Short mmCIF file of C-alpha atoms and ligand atoms in Angstrom, two decimals:
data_model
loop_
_atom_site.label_atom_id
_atom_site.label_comp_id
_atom_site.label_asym_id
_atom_site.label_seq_id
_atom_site.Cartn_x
_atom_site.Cartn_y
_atom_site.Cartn_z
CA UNK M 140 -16.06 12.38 -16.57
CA UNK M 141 -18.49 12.16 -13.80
CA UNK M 142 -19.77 14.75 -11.19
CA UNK M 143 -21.86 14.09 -8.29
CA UNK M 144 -22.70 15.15 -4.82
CA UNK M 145 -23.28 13.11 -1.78
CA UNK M 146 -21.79 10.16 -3.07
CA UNK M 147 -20.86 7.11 -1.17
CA UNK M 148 -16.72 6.68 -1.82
CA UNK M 149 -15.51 3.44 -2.10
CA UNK M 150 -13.17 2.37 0.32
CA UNK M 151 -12.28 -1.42 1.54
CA UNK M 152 -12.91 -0.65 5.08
CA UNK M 153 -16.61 -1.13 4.13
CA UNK M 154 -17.36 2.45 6.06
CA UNK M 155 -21.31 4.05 4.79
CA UNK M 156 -19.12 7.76 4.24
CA UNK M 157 -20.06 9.72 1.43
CA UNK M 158 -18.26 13.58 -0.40
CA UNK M 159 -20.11 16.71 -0.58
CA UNK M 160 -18.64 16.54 -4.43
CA UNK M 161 -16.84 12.98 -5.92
CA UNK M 162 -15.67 13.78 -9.17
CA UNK M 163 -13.89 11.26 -11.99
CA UNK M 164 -11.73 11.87 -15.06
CA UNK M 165 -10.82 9.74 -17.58
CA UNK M 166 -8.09 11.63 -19.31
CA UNK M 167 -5.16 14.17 -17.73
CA UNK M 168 -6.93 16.81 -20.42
CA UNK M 169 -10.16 15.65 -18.32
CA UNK M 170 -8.11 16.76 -15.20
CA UNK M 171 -6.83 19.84 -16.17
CA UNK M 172 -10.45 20.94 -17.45
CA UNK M 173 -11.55 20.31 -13.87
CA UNK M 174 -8.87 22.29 -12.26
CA UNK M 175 -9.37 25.16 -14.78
CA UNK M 176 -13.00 25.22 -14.21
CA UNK M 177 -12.45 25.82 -10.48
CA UNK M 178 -14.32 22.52 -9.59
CA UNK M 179 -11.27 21.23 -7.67
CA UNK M 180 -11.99 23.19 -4.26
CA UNK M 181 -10.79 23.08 -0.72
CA UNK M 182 -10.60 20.79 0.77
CA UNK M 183 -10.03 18.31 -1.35
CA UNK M 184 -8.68 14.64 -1.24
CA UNK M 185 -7.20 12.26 -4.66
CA UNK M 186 -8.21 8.72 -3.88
CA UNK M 187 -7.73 5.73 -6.11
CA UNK M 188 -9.97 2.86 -4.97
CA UNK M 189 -9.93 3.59 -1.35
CA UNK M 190 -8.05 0.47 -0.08
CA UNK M 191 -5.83 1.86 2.20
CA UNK M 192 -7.77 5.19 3.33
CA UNK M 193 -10.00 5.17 6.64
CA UNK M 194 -12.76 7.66 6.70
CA UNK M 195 -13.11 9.26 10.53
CA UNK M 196 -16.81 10.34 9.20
CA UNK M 197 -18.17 11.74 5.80
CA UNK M 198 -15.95 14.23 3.75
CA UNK M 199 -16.93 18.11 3.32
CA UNK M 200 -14.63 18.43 0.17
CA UNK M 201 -14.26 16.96 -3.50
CA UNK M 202 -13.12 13.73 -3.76
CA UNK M 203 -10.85 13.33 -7.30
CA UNK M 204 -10.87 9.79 -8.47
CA UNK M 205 -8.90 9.02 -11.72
CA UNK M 206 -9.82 6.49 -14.28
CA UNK M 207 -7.48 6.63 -16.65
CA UNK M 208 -6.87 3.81 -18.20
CA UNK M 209 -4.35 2.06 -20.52
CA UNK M 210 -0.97 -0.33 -20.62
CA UNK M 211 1.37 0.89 -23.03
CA UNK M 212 4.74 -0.05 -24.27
CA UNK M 213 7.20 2.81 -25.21
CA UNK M 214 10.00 0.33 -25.22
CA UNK M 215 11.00 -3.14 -25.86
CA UNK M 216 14.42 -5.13 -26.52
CA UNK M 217 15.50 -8.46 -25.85
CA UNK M 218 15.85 -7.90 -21.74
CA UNK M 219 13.75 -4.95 -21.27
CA UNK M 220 10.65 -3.57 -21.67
CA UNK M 221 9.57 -0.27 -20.62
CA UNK M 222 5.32 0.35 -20.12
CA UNK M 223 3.04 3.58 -18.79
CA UNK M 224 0.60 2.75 -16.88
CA UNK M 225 -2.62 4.88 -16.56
CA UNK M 226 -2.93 6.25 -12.80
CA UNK M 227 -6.69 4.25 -12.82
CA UNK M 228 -5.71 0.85 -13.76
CA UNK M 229 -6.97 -1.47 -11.15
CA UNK M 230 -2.73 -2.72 -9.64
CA UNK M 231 -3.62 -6.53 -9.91
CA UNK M 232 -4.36 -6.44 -13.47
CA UNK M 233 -1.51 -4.95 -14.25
CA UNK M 234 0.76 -7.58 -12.33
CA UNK M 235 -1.45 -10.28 -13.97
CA UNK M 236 -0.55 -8.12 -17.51
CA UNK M 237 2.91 -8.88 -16.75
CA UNK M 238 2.57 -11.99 -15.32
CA UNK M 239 0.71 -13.04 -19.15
CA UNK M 240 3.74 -11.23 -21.23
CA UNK M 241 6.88 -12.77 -19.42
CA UNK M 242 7.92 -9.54 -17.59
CA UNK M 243 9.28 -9.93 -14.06
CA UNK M 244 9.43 -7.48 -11.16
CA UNK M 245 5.98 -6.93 -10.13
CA UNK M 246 5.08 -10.71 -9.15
CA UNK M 247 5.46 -10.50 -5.60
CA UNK M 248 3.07 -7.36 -5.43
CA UNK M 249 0.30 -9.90 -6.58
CA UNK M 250 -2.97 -9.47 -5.31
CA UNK M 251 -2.07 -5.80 -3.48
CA UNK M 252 -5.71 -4.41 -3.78
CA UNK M 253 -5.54 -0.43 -5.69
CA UNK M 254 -5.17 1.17 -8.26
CA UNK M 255 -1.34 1.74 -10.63
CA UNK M 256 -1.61 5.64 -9.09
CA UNK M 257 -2.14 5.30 -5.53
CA UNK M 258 0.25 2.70 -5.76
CA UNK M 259 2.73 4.48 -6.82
CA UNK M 260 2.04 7.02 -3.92
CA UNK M 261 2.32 4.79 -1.44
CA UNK M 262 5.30 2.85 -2.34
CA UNK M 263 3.48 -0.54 -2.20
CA UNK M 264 5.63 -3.56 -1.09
CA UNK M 265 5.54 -7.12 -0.41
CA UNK M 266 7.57 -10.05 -0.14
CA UNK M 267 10.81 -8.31 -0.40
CA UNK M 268 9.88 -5.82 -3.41
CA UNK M 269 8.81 -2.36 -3.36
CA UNK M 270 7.02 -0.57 -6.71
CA UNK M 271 9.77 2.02 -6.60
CA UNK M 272 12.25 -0.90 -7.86
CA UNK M 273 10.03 -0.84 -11.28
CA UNK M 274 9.64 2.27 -11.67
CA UNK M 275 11.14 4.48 -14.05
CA UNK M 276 9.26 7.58 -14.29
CA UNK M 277 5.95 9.38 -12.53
CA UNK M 278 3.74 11.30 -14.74
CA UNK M 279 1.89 14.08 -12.73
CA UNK M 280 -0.38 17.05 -13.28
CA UNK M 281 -0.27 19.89 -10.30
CA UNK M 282 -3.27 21.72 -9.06
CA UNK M 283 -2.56 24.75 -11.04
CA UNK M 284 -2.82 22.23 -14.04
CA UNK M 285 0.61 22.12 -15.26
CA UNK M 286 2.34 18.56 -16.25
CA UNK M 287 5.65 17.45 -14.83
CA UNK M 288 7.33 14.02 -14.99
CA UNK M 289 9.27 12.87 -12.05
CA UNK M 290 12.25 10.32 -11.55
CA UNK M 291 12.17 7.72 -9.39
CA UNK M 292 15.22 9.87 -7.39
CA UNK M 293 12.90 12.87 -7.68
CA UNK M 294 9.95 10.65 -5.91
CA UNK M 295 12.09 10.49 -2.72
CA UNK M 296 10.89 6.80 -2.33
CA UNK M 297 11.26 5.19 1.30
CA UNK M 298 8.79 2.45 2.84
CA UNK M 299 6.11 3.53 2.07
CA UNK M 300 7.01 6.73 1.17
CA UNK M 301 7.34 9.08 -1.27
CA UNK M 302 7.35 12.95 -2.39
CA UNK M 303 3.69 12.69 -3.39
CA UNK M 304 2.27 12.01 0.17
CA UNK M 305 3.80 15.30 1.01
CA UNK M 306 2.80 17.06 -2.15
CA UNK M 307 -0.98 16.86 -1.74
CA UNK M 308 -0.87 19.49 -5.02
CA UNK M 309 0.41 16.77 -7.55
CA UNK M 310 -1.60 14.01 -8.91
CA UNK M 311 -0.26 11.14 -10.46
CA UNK M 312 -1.63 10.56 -13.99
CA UNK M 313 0.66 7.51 -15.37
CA UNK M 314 3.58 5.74 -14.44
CA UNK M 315 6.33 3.98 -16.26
CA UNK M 316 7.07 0.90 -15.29
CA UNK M 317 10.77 -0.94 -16.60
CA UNK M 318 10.29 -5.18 -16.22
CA UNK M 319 12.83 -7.94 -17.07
CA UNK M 320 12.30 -9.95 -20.08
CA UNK M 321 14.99 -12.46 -18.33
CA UNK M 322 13.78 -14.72 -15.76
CA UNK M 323 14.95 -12.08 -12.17
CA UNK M 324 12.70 -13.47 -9.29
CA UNK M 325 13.36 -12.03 -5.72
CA UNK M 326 12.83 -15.18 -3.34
CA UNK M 327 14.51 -14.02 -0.83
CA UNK M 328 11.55 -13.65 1.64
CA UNK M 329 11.61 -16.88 3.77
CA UNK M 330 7.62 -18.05 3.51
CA UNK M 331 8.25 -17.35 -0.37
CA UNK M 332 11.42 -19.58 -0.69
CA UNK M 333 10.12 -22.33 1.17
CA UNK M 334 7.33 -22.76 -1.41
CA UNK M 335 9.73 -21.75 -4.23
CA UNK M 336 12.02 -24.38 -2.98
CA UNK M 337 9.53 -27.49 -4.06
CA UNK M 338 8.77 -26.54 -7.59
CA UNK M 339 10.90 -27.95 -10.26
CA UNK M 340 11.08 -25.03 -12.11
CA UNK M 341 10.37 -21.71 -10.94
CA UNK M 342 8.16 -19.21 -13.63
CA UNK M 343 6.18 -16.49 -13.64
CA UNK M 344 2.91 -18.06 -12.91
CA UNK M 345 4.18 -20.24 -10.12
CA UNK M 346 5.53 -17.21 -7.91
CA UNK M 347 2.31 -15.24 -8.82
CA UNK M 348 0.64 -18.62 -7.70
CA UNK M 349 2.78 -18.58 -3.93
CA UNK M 350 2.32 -14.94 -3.48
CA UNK M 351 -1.38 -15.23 -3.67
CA UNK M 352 -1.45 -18.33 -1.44
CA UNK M 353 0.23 -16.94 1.21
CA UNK M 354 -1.54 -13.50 1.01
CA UNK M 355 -5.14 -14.95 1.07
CA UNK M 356 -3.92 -17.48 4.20
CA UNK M 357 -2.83 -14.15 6.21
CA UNK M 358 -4.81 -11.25 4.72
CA UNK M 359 -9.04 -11.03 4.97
CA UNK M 360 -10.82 -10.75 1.61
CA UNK M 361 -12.52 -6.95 2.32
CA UNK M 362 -15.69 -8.58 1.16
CA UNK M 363 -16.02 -10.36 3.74
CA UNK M 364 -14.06 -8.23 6.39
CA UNK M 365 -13.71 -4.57 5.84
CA UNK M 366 -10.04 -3.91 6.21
CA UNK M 367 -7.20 -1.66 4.56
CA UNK M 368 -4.32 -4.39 5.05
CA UNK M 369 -1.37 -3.61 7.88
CA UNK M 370 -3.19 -0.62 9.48
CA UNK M 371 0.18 0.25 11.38
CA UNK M 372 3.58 0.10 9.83
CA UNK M 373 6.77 -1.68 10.97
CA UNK M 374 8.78 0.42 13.59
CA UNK M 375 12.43 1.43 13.11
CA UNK M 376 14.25 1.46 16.76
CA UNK M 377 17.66 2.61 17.08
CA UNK M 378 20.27 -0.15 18.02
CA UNK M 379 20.61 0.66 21.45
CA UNK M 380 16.80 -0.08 21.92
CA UNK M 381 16.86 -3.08 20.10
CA UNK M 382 19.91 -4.76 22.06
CA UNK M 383 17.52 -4.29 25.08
CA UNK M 384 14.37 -5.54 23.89
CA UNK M 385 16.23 -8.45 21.93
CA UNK M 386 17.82 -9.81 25.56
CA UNK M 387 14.14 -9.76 26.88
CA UNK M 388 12.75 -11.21 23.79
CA UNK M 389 15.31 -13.28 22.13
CA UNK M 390 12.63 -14.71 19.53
CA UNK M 391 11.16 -11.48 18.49
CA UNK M 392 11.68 -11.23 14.94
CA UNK M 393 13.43 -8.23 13.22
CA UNK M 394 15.38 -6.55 9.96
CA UNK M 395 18.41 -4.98 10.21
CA UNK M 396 18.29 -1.61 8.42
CA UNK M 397 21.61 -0.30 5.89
CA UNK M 398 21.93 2.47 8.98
CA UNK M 399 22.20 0.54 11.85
CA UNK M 400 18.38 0.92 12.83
CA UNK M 401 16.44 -2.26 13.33
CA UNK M 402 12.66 -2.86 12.04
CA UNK M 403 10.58 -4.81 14.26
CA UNK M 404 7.60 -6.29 12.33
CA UNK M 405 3.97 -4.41 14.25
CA UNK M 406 2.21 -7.35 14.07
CA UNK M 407 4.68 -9.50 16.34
CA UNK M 408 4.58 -6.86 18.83
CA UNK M 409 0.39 -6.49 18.54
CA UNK M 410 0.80 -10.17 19.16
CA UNK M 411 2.61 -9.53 22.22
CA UNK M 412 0.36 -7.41 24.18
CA UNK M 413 -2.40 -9.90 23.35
CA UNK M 414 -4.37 -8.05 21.38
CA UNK M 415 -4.29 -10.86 18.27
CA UNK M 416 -8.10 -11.76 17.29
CA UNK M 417 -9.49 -9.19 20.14
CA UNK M 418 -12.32 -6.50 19.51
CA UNK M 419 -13.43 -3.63 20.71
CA UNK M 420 -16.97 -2.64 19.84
CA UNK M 421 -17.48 -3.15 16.17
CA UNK M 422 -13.66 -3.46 15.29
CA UNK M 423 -11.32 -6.51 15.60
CA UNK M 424 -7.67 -7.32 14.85
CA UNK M 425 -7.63 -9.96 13.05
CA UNK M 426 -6.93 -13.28 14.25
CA UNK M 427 -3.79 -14.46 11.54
CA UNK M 428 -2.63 -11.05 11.55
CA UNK M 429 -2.44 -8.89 14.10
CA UNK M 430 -0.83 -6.26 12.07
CA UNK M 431 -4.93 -5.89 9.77
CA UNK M 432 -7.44 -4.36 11.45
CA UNK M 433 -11.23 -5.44 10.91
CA UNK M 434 -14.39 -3.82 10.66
CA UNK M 435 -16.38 -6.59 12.32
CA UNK M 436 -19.64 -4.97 10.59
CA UNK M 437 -21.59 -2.12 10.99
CA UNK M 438 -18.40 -0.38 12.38
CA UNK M 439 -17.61 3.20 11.95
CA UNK M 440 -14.26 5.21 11.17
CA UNK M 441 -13.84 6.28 15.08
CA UNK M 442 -14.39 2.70 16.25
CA UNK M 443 -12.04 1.81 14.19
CA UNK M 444 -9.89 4.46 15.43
CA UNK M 445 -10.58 3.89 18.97
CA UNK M 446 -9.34 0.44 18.42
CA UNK M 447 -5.98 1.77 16.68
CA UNK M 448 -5.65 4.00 20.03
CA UNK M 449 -5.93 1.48 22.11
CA UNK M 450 -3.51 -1.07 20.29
CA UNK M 451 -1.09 1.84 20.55
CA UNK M 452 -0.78 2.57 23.96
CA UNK M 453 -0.60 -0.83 24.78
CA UNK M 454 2.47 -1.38 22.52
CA UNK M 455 3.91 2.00 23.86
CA UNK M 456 3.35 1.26 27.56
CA UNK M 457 4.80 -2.75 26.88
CA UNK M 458 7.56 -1.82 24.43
CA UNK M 459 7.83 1.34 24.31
CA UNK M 460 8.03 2.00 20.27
CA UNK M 461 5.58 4.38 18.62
CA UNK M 462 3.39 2.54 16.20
CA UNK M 463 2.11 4.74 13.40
CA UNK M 464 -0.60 4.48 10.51
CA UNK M 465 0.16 2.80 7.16
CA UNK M 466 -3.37 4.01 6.57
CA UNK M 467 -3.79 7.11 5.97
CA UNK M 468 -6.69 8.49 8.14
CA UNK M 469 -9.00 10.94 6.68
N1 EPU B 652 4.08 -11.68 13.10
C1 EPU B 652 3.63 -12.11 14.33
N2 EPU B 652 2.29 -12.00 14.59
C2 EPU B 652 1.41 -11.50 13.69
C3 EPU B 652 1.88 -11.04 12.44
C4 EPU B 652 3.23 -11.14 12.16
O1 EPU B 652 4.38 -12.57 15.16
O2 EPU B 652 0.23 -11.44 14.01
C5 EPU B 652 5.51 -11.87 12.76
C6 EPU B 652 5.67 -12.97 11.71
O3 EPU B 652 5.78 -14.22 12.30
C7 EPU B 652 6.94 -12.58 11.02
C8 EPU B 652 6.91 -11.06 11.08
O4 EPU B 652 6.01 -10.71 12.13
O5 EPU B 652 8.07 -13.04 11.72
C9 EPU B 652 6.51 -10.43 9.77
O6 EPU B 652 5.21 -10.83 9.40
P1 EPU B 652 4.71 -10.85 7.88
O7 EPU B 652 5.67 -11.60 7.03
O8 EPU B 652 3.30 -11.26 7.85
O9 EPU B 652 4.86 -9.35 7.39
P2 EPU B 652 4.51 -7.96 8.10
O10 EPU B 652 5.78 -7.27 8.49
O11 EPU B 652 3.51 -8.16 9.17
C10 EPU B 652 4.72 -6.60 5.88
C11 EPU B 652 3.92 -5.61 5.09
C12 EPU B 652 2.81 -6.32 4.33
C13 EPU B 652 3.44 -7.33 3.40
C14 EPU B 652 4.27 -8.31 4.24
C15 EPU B 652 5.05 -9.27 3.38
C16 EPU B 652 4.05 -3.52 6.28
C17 EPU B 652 3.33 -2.49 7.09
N3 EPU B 652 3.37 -4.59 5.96
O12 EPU B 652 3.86 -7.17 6.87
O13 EPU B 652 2.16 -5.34 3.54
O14 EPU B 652 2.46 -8.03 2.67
O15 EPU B 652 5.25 -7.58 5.01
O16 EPU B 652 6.12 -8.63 2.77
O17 EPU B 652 5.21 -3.29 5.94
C18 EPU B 652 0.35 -3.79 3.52
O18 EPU B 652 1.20 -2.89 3.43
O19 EPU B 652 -0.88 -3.53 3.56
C19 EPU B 652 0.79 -5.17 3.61
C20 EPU B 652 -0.06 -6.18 3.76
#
């Protein structure tokens, strides 16, 4: 366990914020110590390793950061195995767990920077797979210290979405994972089948090898450019919207949704209005994907957020669709 004020808090953005109080626990008995003690106070905020969080300035509250740790298997038969996951193991070591053991299902969430909890919250997804599809079971304690487990119904998964970004009073502790011992790959994701398409045989390794290709051709390493991934998420018109835009833009590229709604990828329409590799002050979108946002360095939460204003009203007054977050500001 660790206590300390005026710390700096990690996040990927590469923002200089720090928390009145940042506070780690290694253990859910750790946790529930904390919460009995009364140091969890308002306001408070449960981060995991600050990759998709942008800090508007420094926090006045407690910042809870989990590190527990541990891959464990409750359950294994000849097509199955079923693992919990502490909250604080880093999410690319766990894929590259499975990855080592012969379990499928995570693969294409390769290289997703985080941690197993915040993961979890989020609903991560990539390449045609979403966590929620591996998970069986969230283990959470709740501010007033008492342990429930959730099912995945009961987490109300939806991109990313889920009951626990509403419920800022339960924090995820472990999760239980269920992967395929048989060889299930999901290649169903065009830049992924392409490459698929000229291996002789397709394994474990090799997808894990595509995914991270293709991720580290689109996506800037946050060492070298402070970002938090797609800053906005993909926007769900109704059909009658998309009929129109899709006569005036016959190549824009989009995803039919099981109501009738259409997704039109953010980043195609960030493209549009020509703000692809552009800055403003300290802050950039980046130039293979207009769907990251860059701290060019120095930069600071609001110009960060000044930029994410601006790319906004320019898709609302050419388009207009509402953009909104994937990163949650702070
Ligand atoms: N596109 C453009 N210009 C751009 C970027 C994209 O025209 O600058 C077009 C692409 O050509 C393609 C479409 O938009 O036709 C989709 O692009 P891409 O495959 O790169 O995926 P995305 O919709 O931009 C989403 C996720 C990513 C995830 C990829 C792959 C969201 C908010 N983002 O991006 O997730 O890796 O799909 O599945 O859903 C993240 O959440 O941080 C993240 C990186």
């Amino acid at each position: 366990m660790k206590i300390q004020a005026y710390n700096p808090i990690p996040n990927t953005f590469g923002l200089k914020v720090t928390a009145a109080s940042y506070v780690e626990y290694d253990t859910p008995a750790e946790l529930e110590t904390l919460l009995a003690d009364g140091i969890v106070t308002t306001p408070y905020l449960h981060v995991g390793s600050g990759s998709n969080l942008l800090f508007s300035g420094d926090y006045p509250g407690v910042i809870l950061h989990s590190c527990i740790k541990g891959i464990e298997v409750l359950h294994e038969d000849a097509s199955h195995v079923k693992v919990r996951v502490g909250a604080g193991v880093v999410w690319d070591d766990f894929v590259a767990h499975c990855v080592a053991h012969g379990w499928h299902g995570a693969e294409n969430l390769s290289l997703i920077p985080g941690e197993v909890g915040a993961a979890a919250v989020q609903n991560i997804g990539a390449y045609g797979v979403e966590i929620k599809d591996i998970i069986a079971q969230v283990e959470t304690v709740s501010l007033h210290g008492d342990n429930q487990t959730y099912s995945t119904e009961q987490c109300a998964y939806a991109y990313r979405d889920s009951l626990f970004k509403k419920r800022k009073d339960l924090f995820v502790t472990r999760v239980t994972f269920v992967l395929s011992k048989l060889p299930l790959f999901s290649l169903g994701y065009a830049s992924v089948r392409n490459e698929a398409d000229l291996l002789a045989t397709v394994d474990l390794p090799a997808v894990r090898a595509i995914i991270i290709r293709i991720r580290e051709a689109k996506l800037p390493d946050p060492a070298r450019w402070g970002n938090a991934g797609s800053f906005f998420k993909n926007p769900v018109v109704e059909r009658s919207q998309f009929d129109a835009l899709h006569i005036r833009y016959p190549d824009m590229p989009f995803y039919e949704q099981s109501d009738g709604s259409v997704k039109i990828p953010a980043g195609w329409l960030i493209e549009q209005c020509g703000w692809k590799g552009k800055s403003l002050g300290r802050a950039a979108v980046y130039d293979k994907q207009a769907l990251v946002l860059i701290n060019c360095g120095g930069a600071t939460g609001q110009d960060i957020i000044a930029l994410s204003d601006a790319v906004r009203r320019s898709v609302r007054e050419h388009f207009e669709i509402d953009i909104t977050p994937e990163v949650n500001v702070v």
